[in-house]
Each structure stands twice: as structure tokens, then as C-alpha cells.
XYZ file of C-alpha atoms in Angstrom:
677
model
C 169.167 249.440 312.962
C 170.885 246.403 311.583
C 174.533 245.465 311.825
C 176.949 244.246 309.165
C 180.252 242.612 310.110
C 183.366 242.209 307.956
C 186.641 240.423 308.703
C 189.861 241.305 306.883
C 191.939 238.159 307.301
C 195.193 239.700 306.117
C 195.191 242.671 308.493
C 192.980 241.057 311.178
C 190.687 244.076 310.932
C 187.067 243.584 311.871
C 184.512 245.957 310.366
C 181.023 246.637 311.657
C 178.325 249.025 310.509
C 174.654 249.648 311.104
C 171.724 249.837 308.728
C 168.544 251.882 308.328
C 165.307 251.764 306.368
C 164.563 253.219 302.878
C 166.601 254.280 299.832
C 167.652 256.522 297.035
C 169.221 259.463 298.820
C 172.932 258.812 298.837
C 176.264 260.565 298.849
C 179.874 259.684 299.478
C 182.453 261.714 301.348
C 186.141 260.785 301.441
C 188.716 262.561 303.604
C 192.238 262.199 302.271
C 195.652 262.848 303.707
C 198.049 262.242 300.864
C 197.332 261.044 297.348
C 193.860 259.552 297.046
C 192.157 259.177 293.675
C 188.380 258.696 293.687
C 185.853 257.025 291.391
C 182.183 257.489 292.277
C 178.999 256.202 290.585
C 175.335 255.772 291.423
C 173.196 253.428 289.329
C 169.479 253.634 290.110
C 166.773 251.457 288.571
C 163.111 252.169 289.284
C 160.363 249.746 288.280
C 156.769 250.465 289.266
C 157.817 252.980 291.954
C 160.264 250.536 293.527
C 163.819 251.794 293.380
C 166.973 249.667 293.477
C 170.193 251.640 293.786
C 173.814 250.559 293.692
C 176.425 253.057 294.788
C 180.042 252.239 293.998
C 183.011 254.232 295.295
C 186.640 253.396 294.663
C 189.587 255.005 296.464
C 193.109 254.505 295.071
C 196.140 255.238 297.275
C 198.899 256.566 295.030
C 201.240 257.368 297.912
C 204.171 255.306 299.106
C 202.651 254.847 302.569
C 199.349 253.432 303.763
C 196.509 255.877 304.339
C 193.206 255.904 306.168
C 190.121 256.656 304.111
C 186.765 257.652 305.568
C 183.728 256.485 303.600
C 180.543 258.384 304.444
C 177.088 258.019 302.918
C 174.000 260.052 303.742
C 170.735 258.138 303.432
C 167.153 259.005 304.313
C 165.964 257.785 307.691
C 163.559 255.431 305.936
C 166.160 253.793 303.673
C 166.727 250.033 303.617
C 170.233 248.790 302.948
C 170.259 245.337 301.356
C 174.008 244.888 300.877
C 177.312 246.479 301.756
C 180.695 245.124 300.749
C 184.359 246.097 300.563
C 186.799 244.843 297.938
C 190.488 245.039 298.857
C 193.198 243.629 296.596
C 190.749 241.442 294.737
C 189.028 240.010 297.807
C 185.444 240.957 298.661
C 184.052 241.079 302.188
C 180.250 240.949 302.402
C 178.169 242.108 305.344
C 176.069 240.009 307.678
C 172.769 241.513 308.812
C 172.163 241.653 312.575
C 169.252 242.937 314.668
C 169.205 246.669 315.226
C 169.027 246.355 319.029
C 172.531 244.858 319.003
C 173.999 247.531 316.746
C 175.206 250.104 319.227
C 176.681 247.553 321.677
C 178.598 245.763 318.938
C 179.794 249.073 317.521
C 181.082 250.225 320.906
C 182.763 246.866 321.464
C 184.514 247.107 318.094
C 185.772 250.619 318.813
C 187.022 249.729 322.299
C 189.007 246.799 320.915
C 190.696 248.969 318.302
C 188.806 247.566 315.329
C 187.723 249.609 312.358
C 183.992 250.272 312.779
C 181.111 252.079 311.152
C 177.863 253.441 312.506
C 174.708 255.111 311.235
C 173.653 258.238 313.094
C 171.308 261.178 312.524
C 172.714 263.961 310.384
C 169.707 266.145 309.601
C 165.944 266.339 309.188
C 165.579 263.571 306.638
C 168.995 261.996 306.541
C 171.165 259.621 308.500
C 174.872 259.234 307.928
C 176.676 255.926 307.603
C 180.443 256.183 307.941
C 183.379 253.803 308.092
C 187.137 254.127 307.775
C 189.705 251.694 306.423
C 193.471 251.712 305.959
C 194.641 251.358 302.361
C 198.119 250.036 301.678
C 200.509 251.998 299.477
C 199.632 251.829 295.785
C 196.507 249.871 296.626
C 192.808 250.603 296.699
C 189.427 249.756 298.118
C 186.011 249.607 296.459
C 182.882 250.163 298.531
C 179.573 248.896 297.137
C 176.351 249.882 298.839
C 172.959 248.591 297.652
C 169.717 249.965 298.980
C 166.043 249.906 298.036
C 162.811 251.779 298.616
C 159.223 252.091 297.573
C 158.870 255.685 296.383
C 156.094 257.581 298.099
C 153.905 260.048 296.237
C 153.749 263.541 297.734
C 152.392 266.721 296.163
C 151.584 264.827 292.980
C 154.973 263.290 292.221
C 157.571 260.734 293.228
C 160.963 262.045 294.278
C 164.422 260.530 294.073
C 166.994 262.549 296.028
C 170.700 261.789 295.795
C 172.965 263.698 298.151
C 176.420 264.216 296.659
C 179.165 265.802 298.753
C 182.531 264.354 297.668
C 184.337 267.495 298.981
C 187.039 267.027 296.371
C 187.408 266.464 292.671
C 186.489 262.962 291.495
C 188.329 261.258 288.650
C 185.170 259.574 287.374
C 181.781 260.822 288.548
C 178.469 259.453 287.289
C 174.791 259.364 288.255
C 172.527 257.181 286.098
C 168.830 256.469 286.663
C 166.506 254.288 284.577
C 162.780 254.400 285.275
C 160.143 252.014 283.956
C 156.458 252.618 284.742
C 153.905 250.310 283.039
C 151.193 252.966 283.448
C 153.234 255.443 281.440
C 155.234 258.463 282.575
C 153.215 261.672 282.777
C 156.176 264.010 283.368
C 159.778 263.932 284.577
C 162.199 266.583 285.767
C 165.818 266.328 286.915
C 167.889 269.060 288.534
C 170.426 269.695 291.275
C 170.841 272.344 293.945
C 174.450 272.742 292.810
C 173.757 272.787 289.061
C 175.145 275.904 287.381
C 174.383 277.134 283.888
C 177.598 275.457 282.762
C 176.602 272.100 284.295
C 172.966 272.239 283.184
C 173.602 270.746 279.684
C 175.204 267.718 281.371
C 171.861 266.695 282.890
C 170.572 264.439 280.119
C 166.952 263.232 280.082
C 165.281 260.840 277.663
C 161.584 260.126 278.235
C 159.385 257.810 276.190
C 155.888 256.583 276.974
C 156.838 254.136 279.749
C 160.589 254.581 280.197
C 162.941 257.365 281.182
C 166.713 257.656 281.339
C 168.552 260.343 283.338
C 172.306 260.800 283.534
C 174.771 263.315 284.926
C 178.485 262.762 284.349
C 180.772 265.817 284.613
C 184.464 265.491 283.834
C 187.024 266.425 286.472
C 187.559 269.805 284.791
C 183.816 270.472 284.660
C 183.654 269.816 288.405
C 186.142 272.603 289.208
C 184.950 275.870 290.704
C 187.470 277.641 288.458
C 190.043 276.461 285.878
C 192.921 276.459 288.377
C 190.890 275.475 291.470
C 190.940 272.197 293.341
C 187.525 272.970 294.834
C 184.491 271.153 293.429
C 181.089 272.434 292.337
C 179.517 269.049 293.171
C 178.120 269.780 296.611
C 174.392 269.397 297.241
C 171.362 267.352 296.244
C 170.419 265.874 292.880
C 166.652 265.428 292.358
C 164.561 263.377 289.955
C 160.819 263.986 290.145
C 158.151 262.268 288.083
C 154.581 261.033 288.061
C 152.725 258.300 286.189
C 149.704 258.504 283.921
C 146.420 257.830 285.657
C 142.908 256.958 284.584
C 139.562 257.584 286.238
C 139.559 253.978 287.445
C 140.406 252.525 290.815
C 144.106 252.288 290.307
C 146.797 250.084 288.850
C 147.393 246.463 289.905
C 150.646 244.660 289.194
C 151.392 240.960 289.791
C 154.894 239.514 290.180
C 155.823 236.024 291.381
C 152.575 235.373 293.197
C 152.334 238.785 294.864
C 150.341 241.838 293.864
C 150.617 245.567 294.493
C 147.612 247.858 294.115
C 148.373 251.563 293.536
C 145.421 253.885 294.133
C 145.557 257.614 293.356
C 142.420 258.653 291.422
C 142.613 261.918 289.532
C 140.178 264.768 289.015
C 138.245 264.269 292.239
C 136.777 267.322 293.958
C 138.101 268.237 297.388
C 136.069 267.091 300.382
C 135.269 269.878 302.881
C 137.060 269.516 306.191
C 136.346 270.482 309.781
C 139.707 271.245 311.327
C 140.690 272.354 314.814
C 144.146 273.813 315.389
C 145.234 272.753 318.885
C 148.224 274.963 319.780
C 150.692 274.753 322.649
C 151.305 278.234 324.155
C 153.263 277.066 327.210
C 156.334 278.906 328.460
C 158.729 276.872 326.336
C 157.076 278.316 323.226
C 158.198 281.814 324.203
C 160.160 283.842 321.693
C 160.941 282.597 318.194
C 158.728 279.482 318.383
C 155.502 281.353 319.116
C 156.367 283.987 316.501
C 156.909 281.340 313.832
C 153.747 279.483 314.857
C 151.723 282.676 314.543
C 153.160 283.419 311.108
C 152.396 279.917 309.853
C 148.822 279.944 311.203
C 148.113 283.313 309.607
C 149.099 281.887 306.225
C 147.234 278.600 306.758
C 144.009 280.347 307.771
C 144.189 282.599 304.731
C 144.292 279.554 302.435
C 141.311 277.713 303.956
C 138.568 277.068 301.349
C 135.330 278.840 302.209
C 133.367 275.593 302.538
C 135.696 274.425 305.351
C 134.907 274.909 309.044
C 137.614 275.559 311.625
C 138.279 276.159 315.291
C 141.236 277.189 317.467
C 142.123 275.703 320.857
C 145.157 276.910 322.833
C 146.597 275.234 325.902
C 149.177 275.903 328.603
C 148.081 275.358 332.216
C 144.579 276.294 331.151
C 142.523 275.658 328.028
C 141.158 278.546 325.963
C 139.273 278.689 322.673
C 138.768 281.337 320.043
C 135.103 280.363 319.800
C 133.305 277.455 321.516
C 132.100 276.239 318.119
C 133.447 275.775 314.605
C 133.185 278.681 312.167
C 132.914 278.679 308.415
C 136.057 279.902 306.674
C 134.490 283.091 305.342
C 136.727 286.138 304.791
C 135.167 287.828 307.843
C 135.789 284.850 310.137
C 139.315 284.385 308.840
C 140.136 288.003 309.601
C 138.782 287.717 313.159
C 140.682 284.463 313.741
C 143.918 286.051 312.536
C 143.503 288.858 315.075
C 143.091 286.226 317.790
C 146.256 284.447 316.634
C 148.245 287.678 316.739
C 147.233 288.201 320.381
C 148.649 284.861 321.603
C 151.261 284.963 324.359
C 153.390 282.070 325.635
C 153.556 281.091 329.318
C 152.685 278.345 331.795
C 152.718 274.538 331.718
C 151.817 271.990 329.026
C 148.307 270.585 329.535
C 148.298 268.684 326.247
C 145.696 266.129 327.296
C 142.938 268.605 328.100
C 143.723 270.687 325.024
C 143.191 267.720 322.710
C 140.117 266.527 324.639
C 138.559 269.996 324.277
C 139.174 269.852 320.522
C 137.491 266.440 320.340
C 134.479 267.653 322.298
C 134.006 270.631 319.964
C 134.031 268.389 316.881
C 131.615 265.865 318.376
C 129.252 268.635 319.414
C 129.083 269.895 315.837
C 128.583 266.347 314.491
C 125.691 265.648 316.862
C 123.866 268.848 315.914
C 124.268 268.062 312.182
C 125.597 271.567 311.606
C 128.351 270.248 309.324
C 128.175 268.490 305.972
C 127.715 264.743 306.478
C 130.573 263.942 304.097
C 133.069 266.407 305.593
C 136.329 265.220 307.155
C 136.981 265.970 310.872
C 140.613 266.469 311.885
C 142.755 267.934 314.661
C 146.207 269.400 314.046
C 148.190 269.413 317.295
C 151.330 271.522 317.653
C 153.484 271.219 320.770
C 157.137 271.717 321.699
C 157.335 269.941 325.049
C 156.311 266.999 327.184
C 152.954 267.070 329.035
C 153.722 268.245 332.587
C 150.260 268.638 334.104
C 147.856 265.910 335.174
C 147.714 263.324 333.723
C 151.474 263.037 333.215
C 151.601 259.341 332.382
C 152.099 259.290 328.605
C 150.430 255.882 327.908
C 147.474 257.061 329.990
C 147.207 260.232 327.881
C 147.352 258.194 324.674
C 144.659 255.806 325.862
C 142.369 258.603 327.040
C 142.624 260.500 323.744
C 142.165 257.337 321.665
C 139.013 256.418 323.607
C 137.617 259.936 323.223
C 138.235 260.001 319.458
C 136.754 256.545 318.957
C 138.210 256.189 315.471
C 136.054 259.016 314.086
C 138.557 261.884 313.995
C 142.035 262.091 312.468
C 144.765 263.481 314.721
C 147.955 264.942 313.245
C 150.815 265.723 315.647
C 153.582 268.254 315.026
C 156.563 268.217 317.395
C 158.338 271.582 317.498
C 162.034 271.629 318.436
C 164.380 269.140 320.069
C 162.880 268.910 323.577
C 159.605 267.389 322.412
C 158.903 263.700 323.090
C 158.519 262.777 319.433
C 157.980 259.000 319.923
C 155.022 259.848 322.174
C 153.496 262.064 319.464
C 154.197 259.483 316.768
C 152.249 256.789 318.631
C 149.467 259.248 319.491
C 148.998 260.151 315.815
C 149.146 256.578 314.514
C 146.581 255.432 317.088
C 144.168 257.960 315.607
C 144.655 257.440 311.837
C 147.063 260.354 311.520
C 150.778 260.938 311.262
C 153.418 262.890 313.165
C 156.114 265.226 311.909
C 159.031 266.908 313.596
C 159.309 270.655 313.016
C 162.935 271.706 313.296
C 163.731 274.883 315.172
C 165.355 276.688 312.265
C 164.727 279.828 310.271
C 162.450 277.935 307.860
C 160.124 276.545 310.558
C 157.239 278.518 309.032
C 157.789 276.773 305.695
C 157.952 273.396 307.462
C 154.602 274.036 309.138
C 153.037 275.267 305.912
C 154.462 272.304 303.995
C 152.954 269.776 306.379
C 149.573 271.480 306.272
C 149.630 271.499 302.477
C 149.955 267.696 302.555
C 146.700 267.253 304.490
C 144.828 270.359 303.376
C 142.992 268.711 300.484
C 141.211 265.460 301.377
C 139.636 263.786 298.352
C 138.113 260.660 299.887
C 137.387 259.334 303.353
C 136.597 255.878 304.714
C 138.527 254.184 301.905
C 138.043 250.401 301.940
C 139.828 247.896 299.685
C 138.074 244.549 299.407
C 139.668 241.433 297.923
C 138.106 237.919 298.023
C 139.424 235.894 300.968
C 139.789 232.804 298.810
C 142.106 234.518 296.320
C 144.480 236.687 298.382
C 146.173 236.537 301.776
C 148.838 238.321 303.845
C 147.333 241.714 303.023
C 148.864 244.945 304.173
C 146.440 247.557 305.522
C 143.258 247.727 303.462
C 141.437 250.543 305.283
C 142.468 254.190 305.156
C 140.787 257.056 306.932
C 141.533 259.563 304.168
C 143.165 260.014 300.802
C 144.736 263.432 300.256
C 145.340 265.213 296.989
C 148.756 264.465 295.523
C 149.283 261.302 297.592
C 148.763 257.616 296.872
C 147.490 254.540 298.707
C 149.416 251.300 298.206
C 148.040 247.883 299.171
C 150.040 244.690 298.701
C 149.321 241.023 299.280
C 150.023 237.446 298.320
C 147.977 235.449 295.842
C 146.801 232.049 296.997
C 147.359 230.714 293.488
C 150.751 231.762 292.116
C 149.462 231.281 288.567
C 146.569 233.665 289.117
C 146.538 236.726 286.891
C 143.111 238.164 287.593
C 140.821 238.551 290.572
C 137.951 240.864 291.551
C 138.698 244.081 293.438
C 136.307 246.498 295.077
C 137.175 249.951 296.380
C 134.592 251.983 298.238
C 134.950 255.448 299.723
C 133.093 258.608 300.589
C 133.771 261.713 298.568
C 131.885 264.673 297.234
C 130.638 266.160 294.002
C 130.180 269.907 293.686
C 131.142 269.999 297.395
C 127.691 268.863 298.569
C 126.531 265.515 297.260
C 128.053 262.190 298.287
C 129.736 259.863 295.849
C 130.814 256.265 296.207
C 133.548 254.850 294.009
C 133.537 251.127 293.477
C 134.747 248.819 290.780
C 135.334 245.227 289.839
C 138.565 244.109 288.188
C 138.381 240.955 286.108
C 140.412 239.737 283.202
C 143.991 239.105 282.193
C 147.205 240.264 283.813
C 146.645 243.646 282.224
C 143.531 243.900 284.403
C 141.085 245.213 281.839
C 138.315 246.539 284.028
C 135.028 248.241 284.461
C 134.963 251.166 286.858
C 131.774 252.630 288.250
C 131.431 256.048 289.848
C 128.051 256.762 291.414
C 127.086 260.305 292.300
C 124.046 260.327 294.518
C 120.852 261.537 292.789
C 122.831 262.582 289.761
C 124.751 260.205 287.512
C 126.582 256.946 286.943
C 129.900 257.040 285.088
C 131.122 253.783 283.538
C 134.702 253.340 282.308
C 136.095 250.320 280.521
C 139.853 250.501 280.876
C 141.609 251.208 277.575
C 138.183 251.350 275.949
C 134.942 253.315 276.082
C 133.655 255.651 278.741
C 130.115 256.901 279.122
C 127.808 258.538 281.645
C 124.181 257.765 282.483
C 122.248 260.767 283.809
C 118.856 260.760 285.487
C 116.623 263.345 283.817
C 113.715 264.450 285.972
C 110.627 266.214 284.654
C 107.768 268.039 286.305
C 105.942 265.520 288.533
C 102.521 266.507 287.108
C 103.630 266.591 283.496
C 100.793 265.175 281.335
C 102.953 262.758 279.280
C 106.706 263.118 279.933
C 108.344 260.817 282.500
C 111.680 260.646 284.279
C 114.232 258.929 282.070
C 117.898 257.934 281.878
C 120.116 259.613 279.305
C 123.075 257.681 277.904
C 126.037 259.853 276.798
C 129.501 258.940 275.554
C 132.560 260.647 277.018
C 135.248 258.625 275.268
C 134.291 256.096 272.592
C 137.165 256.157 270.113
C 137.272 252.352 270.355
C 133.815 252.042 268.773
C 133.845 250.578 265.296
C 132.358 252.489 262.358
C 129.497 249.990 262.178
C 128.181 250.776 265.667
C 124.467 251.541 265.378
C 122.661 253.810 267.801
C 123.154 256.933 269.823
C 126.257 255.580 271.555
C 128.228 255.745 268.347
C 126.736 257.920 265.659
C 126.887 261.263 267.502
C 130.255 260.839 269.227
C 131.997 263.097 266.716
C 128.916 265.214 266.112
C 126.981 265.735 262.892
C 127.005 268.513 260.331
C 123.745 270.397 260.002
C 122.386 273.711 258.799
C 119.262 275.533 259.988
C 117.530 278.072 257.740
C 114.163 279.480 256.661
C 112.847 280.284 260.140
C 109.036 280.710 260.160
C 106.332 281.038 262.871
C 105.458 277.822 264.704
C 102.310 276.642 266.423
C 103.430 278.082 269.790
C 104.168 281.760 270.143
C 107.820 282.315 270.983
C 108.837 278.936 269.531
C 109.593 279.419 265.826
C 109.993 276.543 263.401
C 112.762 276.114 260.831
C 114.167 273.718 258.264
C 117.221 271.667 259.203
C 119.406 270.053 256.545
C 121.140 267.072 258.180
C 122.446 263.680 256.970
C 120.950 264.271 253.497
C 117.460 264.991 254.875
C 115.378 268.137 255.244
C 113.387 268.034 258.498
C 111.200 270.514 260.370
C 112.537 271.590 263.757
C 111.193 273.837 266.514
C 113.299 276.111 268.685
C 112.705 275.872 272.416
C 114.550 275.997 275.727
C 116.048 273.278 277.903
C 117.712 273.421 281.306
C 121.374 272.417 281.425
C 122.077 270.939 284.844
C 125.742 270.322 284.080
C 126.545 273.903 285.023
C 127.210 275.013 288.603
C 123.694 276.411 288.848
C 121.296 274.941 291.410
C 118.203 275.052 289.189
C 119.970 274.617 285.877
C 120.604 277.125 283.119
C 118.265 277.748 280.158
C 119.901 277.054 276.817
C 118.293 277.257 273.338
C 117.663 273.953 271.540
C 116.186 272.712 268.243
C 113.618 269.951 268.715
C 113.142 267.297 266.019
C 109.566 266.245 265.220
C 108.230 262.733 264.497
C 110.482 260.935 266.981
C 113.702 262.115 265.341
C 112.884 260.750 261.888
C 115.566 261.896 259.445
C 118.104 262.552 262.182
C 118.607 259.167 263.830
C 119.478 255.931 262.090
C 116.585 253.515 262.028
C 113.555 254.379 264.175
C 113.200 255.656 267.724
C 112.217 252.259 269.123
C 115.773 251.086 268.376
C 116.919 253.266 271.246
C 114.277 252.587 273.893
C 113.922 249.693 276.331
C 110.999 249.086 278.648
C 113.287 248.518 281.639
C 116.859 249.134 282.626
C 117.779 245.438 282.452
C 115.522 244.487 279.558
C 116.258 244.265 275.877
C 112.762 244.934 274.503
């Protein structure tokens, strides 16, 4: 935490407060003794997922004596305060940032010397509370201005802005305003509050255009009242703004500002990669009672939702290590039912042998990998749930972390869930980060089951693994992380860096990753960005043994499919088919198959008569002003989810398509993939 210091020269009052990381969840709370009038506003501006928020609160003392006012703001634990100031009688006092290690000592020193002081401290699961008090002279006032920033993170398919508002009294002027600008375009936006009644709902105003959105909420003092004659306020809760941006099939959006770039990567419409997951569950004595009951309930729900192409295992640990089965099982309805019975039989008791429980989980996954019993593109992961500190050998926490990291070897993702308040959460946080995962604290409340389910939902749908971002060394530097073990559905990867040439507005980018198509084949996504600051690009998606999809950003999109024929066919050969998926940018003068059939052609088939082959009748087709002879046959459609294709009826044109195609058939054939004749 960081410290700000203020000196009031007139009253010789020193003011200190601490700071935290991240932004956009704010609220003010003023306690009053006599006559305090409040003005409260939040002005939030979001540009390309980066939010800049200014909160202004003014307290006016209308009494004939001085009064003490408490200013309290709730912020997320990841918020970053960039400025805090107080204005008293026309003079502004601005904070000085200090190192977080000095915060608590300086705060305690200020309090012991009788100075006015402020401190940030935990106030809930996601929030921390900053509070400070100040004396206001009679008929005077103070204005607090707090500025904070954050990079919005994408979860469950949207970005969320949460503003906590708990004034605890009526406010003379109350206003929340948010302006959002997203160059990619805004796909959807919603705004609502936990305290919004039917009467307040019309006051939530939303205006959304292609790339901009404006949200406001400004109730009058009478509209804030719980009843016409009440002093109590309805404004007590959280105000949410949720939105997402438009996305293409490409490799993301790149934005350049002042010599720096940010690369946002969240591809859409990718199939889910199968996962191999082991649930490693603490059943020690401290889990007895409500904790084990809630864990059971959550696991029953999680198991029920496993896709059938996933494989799973269950390891439980206390003093000893036990497993449901010594191998991973496919998530079939029968196996799920048997696993649920095992979960229901769990009892809590004994010590916390976390190390051996995780090591057993690792060994089970590696055994399956070595025997090739799992899909080669599946994602291995361990979800560890514990409520205590390891108390069996080895007890040394760094030793446990090192042992587990060596055993995993960078090949398995470990997620750590800390249940309750006795758990050593920093230990779990490091353990998860060392193994490409993340840690979460599960609070021991009535909704613990929903917390567990919510975390699992975040990691339940991997889309890509082994995601690598490659940028030329001679063009960029000071990169953030460019390798990610997985990308999960609804999330986003963000890579930032500095350009070696501040005037640069284009550079090549390559993204490679492992994914799946139809849950079995392996796909590699890679692309090369070149061009202007708008980064017009060509994206390539290769699906092994199947197809190549080419997308030109803001332009055409087509797919090349490998058509295989019978190996001993007397004259037909394997060939590549070229098909348009989106070619509305083609001009009317485009010649060839890529343009003329994009919108289809009008035709009519009539006068069916026997053909040369029995079962394949001929007919006359009237198309494009011509009358041509066609023959009905059958062709396999491999686009369907059928292993050997599906037979569909077709009309075959004779004489190399004469009368149907423009020009002659040789206009559409090349002797080699990279030849023009």
C-alpha cells in the first residue's frame, strides 16, 4: 500500500492515507453530527478497457460550530489510486505517494501524535475501505477528490464496472456518469443497480452507438427517499455496468498510443478443448461440519456439468491419501453417478497432508499422459481445495512449493482454493502462480457453494492451450508476459509492450496455440499483422487434415478445403476447394468462382429423363440464360458431424460446367498451389 500525506497549514493538521491497486468500484460514506449537506458525483471514462474515474464529494457544514466528517470509500483490492486531494476554504492539499511498506508505521505515528489520519483496510471479499476524517469549521466545507484507474478484466464474456454507493443519508446532488469508447465497437451494454427499484429504473439512462456508450444515474433528493416523509435513502448497494466489444475471427485487436502497444486477444467461436481434471480435496478435521457439507454440494453440481469428453479423478487427503479410482475416468453419466456417491460418503477428520495429496494427483495425470490414454490436445489441470495449513511432513512451505513445482514440470495447471479464514492464502497464491494457475479465497459464508461453482465456471471451458505471442525483437521491447498456459472461454489475454520506434504504426505479430476442432483434431491459429495503424491483417486458421480459413480484416473471408477421393479412382485426384464465407467487399466485376456464386444463382430444373447410368436421371437446367443438361447424383458432405460424411443429392453439370460458369473451366484451375498457369 502507498501513503499520501497532507498538511493543513492553518490548523496544523497532518493527514495521511494509504493506497491500493485497481479501480472503478467506489462509494462514499459520511457520518454527520449536526447539519451536513452532501454533494456526491462519480465521473468514469473508459477507453479501450482502461477506466479512469474521478470521484468528487463535497460536505458543507451549515451549523454554527465545527464538525468532524468521516470520508469513506470502498475500492476493489486491485484498485490503483492515482490522486487524492482535499480542498478547504479554497486551498487544495495534494497527496504524496509513499511506499506501501511504510504505510502502517506512518499511519500509527500520525494517530499517536493526534493527527487526522486515514488508512485502507479490508472490508469484504473484493473490497478495501479507505477512510479519513477532518474537522470542518462552521459554515465551511471540504471537497474530497479521489482519482483511480484500472484495466478492466474480461470474465464470463464481459467487462464489469462496479460502483459501491452507500451514502447512508440523503444527498443534495447525486450523480453517476460513465462514458465508454471502444474502437472495436460495443457488442452489448447493460447497467443496473442492486438497489434500483421500479421507480428508480427510468433514471438509469443508456445511450449506445457503434463505438461509444453513455450511462448516467442522477436521482433527485426526493427520488432518493424511502418514502415521501422519510429521511432514509434508497441509495444503498452496488451499481453495475457490464459490456463487451465486437470481435472478429482474427488474432485480436492491437492499439498503439505514444510509442506503446496493447494487444487484446479473445477469439470467438472456438470449440472447447477437452480437459483432464483432478479434484484434490482436503478432508482434514478442520473441514468438519458446514465446510465439508458445502464442498460436497459444490462438487456434486460441478461433476454433473462435466462435458462427456472430459476425464476426471478425485483425490482426498487428511493424514492419509485416498482416491476414488487410481486412474482418470471419462465423464459419462454412469461414471458421474458413481463419483457423486463417493463424494457423498466423504467424512472429515485428521491432519492436512497437502503435499502428498497434490503429488498423488500429479502422478495420476502423468500416468495417463504416458500411456496415451487421453487426447493429445486435452488440457491437464488440478483443482486443490483446502482450509488449513499443511501440518504433516513436509511442513516447510517453501519446500512444499518447490517439490510440487518440480513434480509438475510446467506441464500441468494448478488452481488453489483457500476455504475460510485460517488458510495460509499467500502460500496458496504462490503455489498456484508457480504452476500457471491462480488462487482464490472461498469465504465461509452461506453462499460458499456458489463461490466454488463460480470459480469452476471460470476455468471449466478451456479454448486454447500453449498460447504464444511472438513479436520481432527489433521492433518491440519491454514486453509483458507473452506465454499463457491456457485461454478460457469468456476471458481475455492482454499483452503490452514498448515500440522501439515511436513513429511505428505497424509490425508483424504471430500467435500460435493448440486447440481443437470437433473435439478431436488439432488446430493451430497463427497470423501476421502488417499495415497501417488500423492493423489491416490476414489471419490464418489451420485445422489439421481438414481446412485452411483465411480472413482479411474488414474484407473478405474464405476457406480452402482438401477434398480427398478414392485412392484407386481411375481419373479423379485429391484437390483443394476454394469457398467464400464473407466476400461482400468484392466488386461486381470480380471474375471467377470466388465472386460469381457468393450470392447464389437462380436456376430451374425440369424435364427429368433417364440417363446413361441407372439410378442417375438426367434433366434440363435453365440457368444464366442457358439450357444445359445435368445429371443427378450423390455427394458426401463432410461438413456435418458425421465421421464418414452424409450423402446429399446433387446436379452435375456436363462439359466442364459450360453454360454455368463464366469463361471456361481452365480459368479456374492452376497446375500448382503457388503457380498461376
